[in-house]
Amino acid sequence: MKKKPPITNCVSALREAHGAMSQADLAKAIGVSRQTIIAIEQGHYSPSLERAFLIARQFGVGIEDVFGWEPEDP
């Protein structure tokens, strides 16, 4: 079974806080598919650095306000 990446995010919460923006609207705004947004929100996929910045800017926050990193214990 594939492990989830150690990157966490609050994309779903930010969408809700910004007028219940749809996954499709966010996907269109940053140039990806709705399925990619779903995978990001569920923690199954970590976006590229460029896409991560685009997501943060879409909500007017810093990248660390959207994404976090929780490394595995050694």
Coordinates of C-alpha atoms in Angstrom, one line a residue:
M1 CA 0.0 0.0 0.0
K2 CA 1.3 3.4 -1.0
K3 CA 2.0 5.8 1.9
K4 CA 0.6 9.3 2.0
P5 CA 3.2 12.0 1.5
P6 CA 4.2 13.8 4.7
I7 CA 2.7 17.1 3.4
T8 CA -0.5 18.2 5.1
N9 CA -2.9 20.9 3.9
C10 CA -6.0 22.8 4.7
V11 CA -7.2 23.4 1.1
S12 CA -10.7 22.2 1.8
A13 CA -11.1 24.5 4.8
L14 CA -9.8 27.4 2.8
R15 CA -12.2 26.8 0.0
E16 CA -15.1 26.8 2.5
A17 CA -13.8 29.9 4.2
H18 CA -13.7 31.7 0.8
G19 CA -17.4 31.5 -0.2
A20 CA -17.5 27.7 -0.5
M21 CA -15.3 27.8 -3.6
S22 CA -15.8 24.6 -5.6
Q23 CA -13.1 22.2 -6.3
A24 CA -13.7 22.8 -10.0
D25 CA -13.3 26.5 -9.6
L26 CA -10.0 26.1 -7.7
A27 CA -8.8 23.6 -10.2
K28 CA -9.5 26.0 -13.1
A29 CA -7.8 28.9 -11.3
I30 CA -4.6 27.0 -10.9
G31 CA -4.6 25.0 -14.1
V32 CA -5.2 21.5 -12.9
S33 CA -8.1 19.0 -12.9
R34 CA -10.8 18.7 -10.2
Q35 CA -9.4 15.2 -9.5
T36 CA -6.0 16.7 -8.7
I37 CA -7.6 19.0 -6.1
I38 CA -9.4 16.0 -4.6
A39 CA -6.1 14.1 -4.4
I40 CA -4.4 17.1 -2.8
E41 CA -7.2 17.6 -0.2
Q42 CA -7.2 13.9 0.7
G43 CA -3.4 13.9 1.1
H44 CA -2.8 11.4 -1.7
Y45 CA -0.8 13.9 -3.8
S46 CA 1.5 16.8 -3.0
P47 CA 1.4 19.6 -5.6
S48 CA 4.4 21.0 -7.3
L49 CA 5.9 24.0 -5.6
E50 CA 4.5 26.2 -8.3
R51 CA 1.0 24.9 -7.8
A52 CA 1.3 25.2 -4.1
F53 CA 2.1 28.9 -4.4
L54 CA -0.8 29.3 -6.8
I55 CA -3.1 27.7 -4.3
A56 CA -1.9 30.0 -1.5
R57 CA -2.1 33.1 -3.7
Q58 CA -5.7 32.1 -4.7
F59 CA -6.6 32.5 -1.0
G60 CA -4.4 35.4 -0.3
V61 CA -2.3 33.6 2.3
G62 CA 1.2 32.4 2.6
I63 CA 2.2 28.9 1.5
E64 CA 2.8 27.7 5.1
D65 CA -0.8 28.8 5.9
V66 CA -1.9 26.2 3.4
F67 CA 0.7 23.4 3.6
G68 CA 2.6 21.8 6.4
W69 CA 5.2 19.1 6.7
E70 CA 5.0 16.2 9.1
P71 CA 8.0 14.0 8.6
E72 CA 7.9 10.4 9.6
D73 CA 9.8 9.3 12.7
P74 CA 13.1 7.7 11.9

